[in-house]
Amino acid sequence: RGDVAAAHAAAAAATAANVVPEIAITLSLGYLVASFVAFWWGASHPRSAAATFLRSPLPLVPLCVAYLALLCASWSPDTLSLMMPGSLAEGLATGQPQFFPRLDGIMTLLSRRVTAASAWLHIACINFFVGRFAATRAAELRMPVAHTLLLTAVTGPIGLLSHWITQELHRARVRRRKATTASE
């Protein structure tokens, strides 16, 4: 009877290992999209509840907690050696640097379901932070942000670049208006 219970427990654990990452990715994507809509609305309507959501650091907490949970679940005895291969003793003895990540090790790590899900949440947290930053600045400067949030939802760094470019164009336009108004 103990063997049957152990087999059922192992089957349940295997099912959870497959289902939990899928659920985490689906929920985090929905949360990211809903948050970015709230960021856009909050930047456009500074007195709304969405603006309060935008200004608060608390909306990042659910993604961070989910990321931490999946990161812990994805950790295995070989994780560190795959991320940073090498030997400290060999590096010191030969003068050759060690512990540089190698693409093969990264590919091995990301081929693991839970690790890939934790990597997705890592990226989602970064994109969320960039989107919140851009929307907060857009609200302060009263500049457009929808295009930046769309780009940031897909890829944070390009969204951040979009934000910087938009910010500089907005500042240049404000300077031109002030110069035109002052000369009249």
C-alpha atoms as one frame of an Amber mdcrd trajectory, in Angstrom:
protein
   0.000   0.000   0.000   2.905   2.369   0.722   4.264   1.811  -2.801   0.915
   2.786  -4.321   0.781   5.974  -2.228   4.353   6.826  -3.213   3.524   6.251
  -6.881   0.456   8.506  -6.609   2.513  11.189  -4.859   5.191  10.988  -7.554
   2.557  11.244 -10.300   0.959  14.250  -8.591   4.360  15.933  -8.237   5.136
  15.308 -11.918   1.770  16.744 -12.942   2.318  19.803 -10.739   5.797  20.289
 -12.212   4.197  20.514 -15.669   1.068  22.479 -14.765   2.399  25.077 -12.303
   4.824  26.734 -14.767   2.051  26.960 -17.386  -0.335  28.519 -14.883   2.339
  30.961 -13.697   3.122  32.084 -17.244  -0.542  32.489 -18.182  -1.422  34.417
 -15.034   1.679  36.609 -15.242   0.935  37.505 -18.858  -2.617  38.490 -17.941
  -1.356  40.485 -14.968   1.248  42.226 -17.129  -1.299  43.231 -19.781  -3.849
  44.417 -17.200  -1.155  46.370 -15.353   0.072  48.049 -18.527  -3.494  49.117
 -19.354  -3.750  50.520 -15.810  -0.360  52.244 -16.249  -1.554  53.880 -19.467
  -4.837  54.939 -17.860  -3.042  56.197 -14.746  -0.594  58.250 -16.821  -3.491
  59.695 -18.848  -5.791  60.332 -15.855  -3.650  61.483 -12.895  -6.547  61.586
 -10.390  -7.813  58.063 -11.094  -7.417  54.894  -9.042  -5.159  53.653 -11.844
  -2.813  56.577 -11.116  -2.582  55.417  -7.499  -1.799  51.906  -8.764   0.860
  53.385 -11.056   2.586  55.308  -8.260   2.632  52.370  -5.838   5.528  49.884
  -5.808   3.170  47.147  -4.525   1.931  45.972  -7.954   5.391  44.498  -8.596
   5.076  42.188  -5.565   2.945  39.399  -7.144   5.355  38.984 -10.073   8.380
  39.023  -7.769   6.862  36.442  -5.414   5.919  34.171  -8.330   9.430  34.584
  -9.763  11.045  33.728  -6.432   8.846  30.640  -6.046   9.683  29.360  -9.535
  13.362  30.231  -9.137  13.518  28.162  -5.945  11.588  25.325  -7.606  13.922
  25.375 -10.609  17.136  25.209  -8.596  18.991  21.910  -8.846  22.449  20.770
  -7.748  23.968  21.532 -11.161  22.379  24.981 -11.647  25.349  27.001 -10.426
  27.900  24.926 -12.346  25.850  25.310 -15.548  25.501  29.063 -15.044  29.143
  29.640 -14.132  31.325  26.732 -15.229  34.906  26.431 -14.147  37.039  25.940
 -11.122  38.383  28.575  -8.765  41.510  26.490  -8.119  42.166  26.096 -11.867
  41.576  29.779 -12.470  44.032  30.779  -9.763  46.634  28.197 -10.832  46.567
  29.010 -14.546  45.632  32.679 -14.456  42.737  31.858 -16.801  39.417  33.439
 -15.855  36.712  31.050 -14.775  32.999  31.269 -14.097  31.992  32.944 -17.370
  28.578  31.738 -18.530  28.595  29.548 -21.601  25.739  29.326 -24.092  25.579
  25.519 -23.814  24.977  25.741 -20.068  22.339  28.433 -20.490  20.591  26.329
 -23.155  20.604  23.321 -20.823  19.095  25.374 -18.005  16.405  26.917 -20.198
  15.435  23.525 -21.603  14.045  22.733 -18.146  10.368  23.640 -17.904  10.392
  25.308 -14.472  13.641  27.148 -15.226  12.215  28.493 -18.488   9.117  29.667
 -16.594  11.270  31.390 -13.960  13.280  33.051 -16.760   9.997  34.272 -18.292
   8.955  35.754 -14.937  12.387  37.368 -14.586  11.856  39.098 -17.938   8.252
  39.970 -17.031   9.443  41.630 -13.795  11.985  43.709 -15.716   9.437  44.706
 -18.371   6.912  45.544 -15.639   9.456  47.747 -13.842  10.402  49.526 -17.090
   6.731  50.027 -17.996   5.937  51.429 -14.561   8.959  53.749 -14.733   8.015
  55.019 -18.204   4.357  55.541 -17.266   5.295  57.353 -14.046   7.627  59.709
 -15.923   5.038  60.198 -18.670   2.456  61.186 -16.055   4.888  63.673 -14.484
   5.838  65.215 -17.834   2.351  64.865 -19.388   3.676  63.081 -22.448   2.380
  60.126 -24.499   3.177  56.649 -23.225   0.907  54.106 -24.982   3.468  53.239
 -27.690   6.196  52.800 -25.077   4.015  50.484 -22.994   3.208  48.356 -26.046
   6.908  48.016 -26.845   7.812  47.408 -23.203   5.244  44.634 -22.854   7.070
  42.765 -25.610  10.644  43.797 -24.884  11.653  45.995 -21.978  14.903  47.420
 -23.396  13.271  48.610 -26.637  10.418  50.083 -24.599  12.946  51.928 -22.441
  14.692  53.262 -25.551  11.295  54.369 -26.872  10.631  56.146 -23.586  13.958
  58.008 -23.698  13.424  59.078 -27.310   9.841  60.173 -26.613  10.977  62.067
 -23.525  13.662  63.958 -25.463  11.268  64.762 -28.320   8.683  65.950 -25.786
  11.243  68.152 -24.009  12.381  69.638 -27.333   8.758  70.419 -28.234   8.201
  72.075 -24.836  11.378  74.173 -25.296  10.229  75.264 -28.777   6.811  76.265
 -27.428   8.409  78.277 -24.623  10.778  79.979 -27.071   7.899  80.795 -29.425
   5.764  82.130 -26.565   8.655  84.215 -25.185   9.416  85.782 -28.583   5.814
  86.882 -29.168
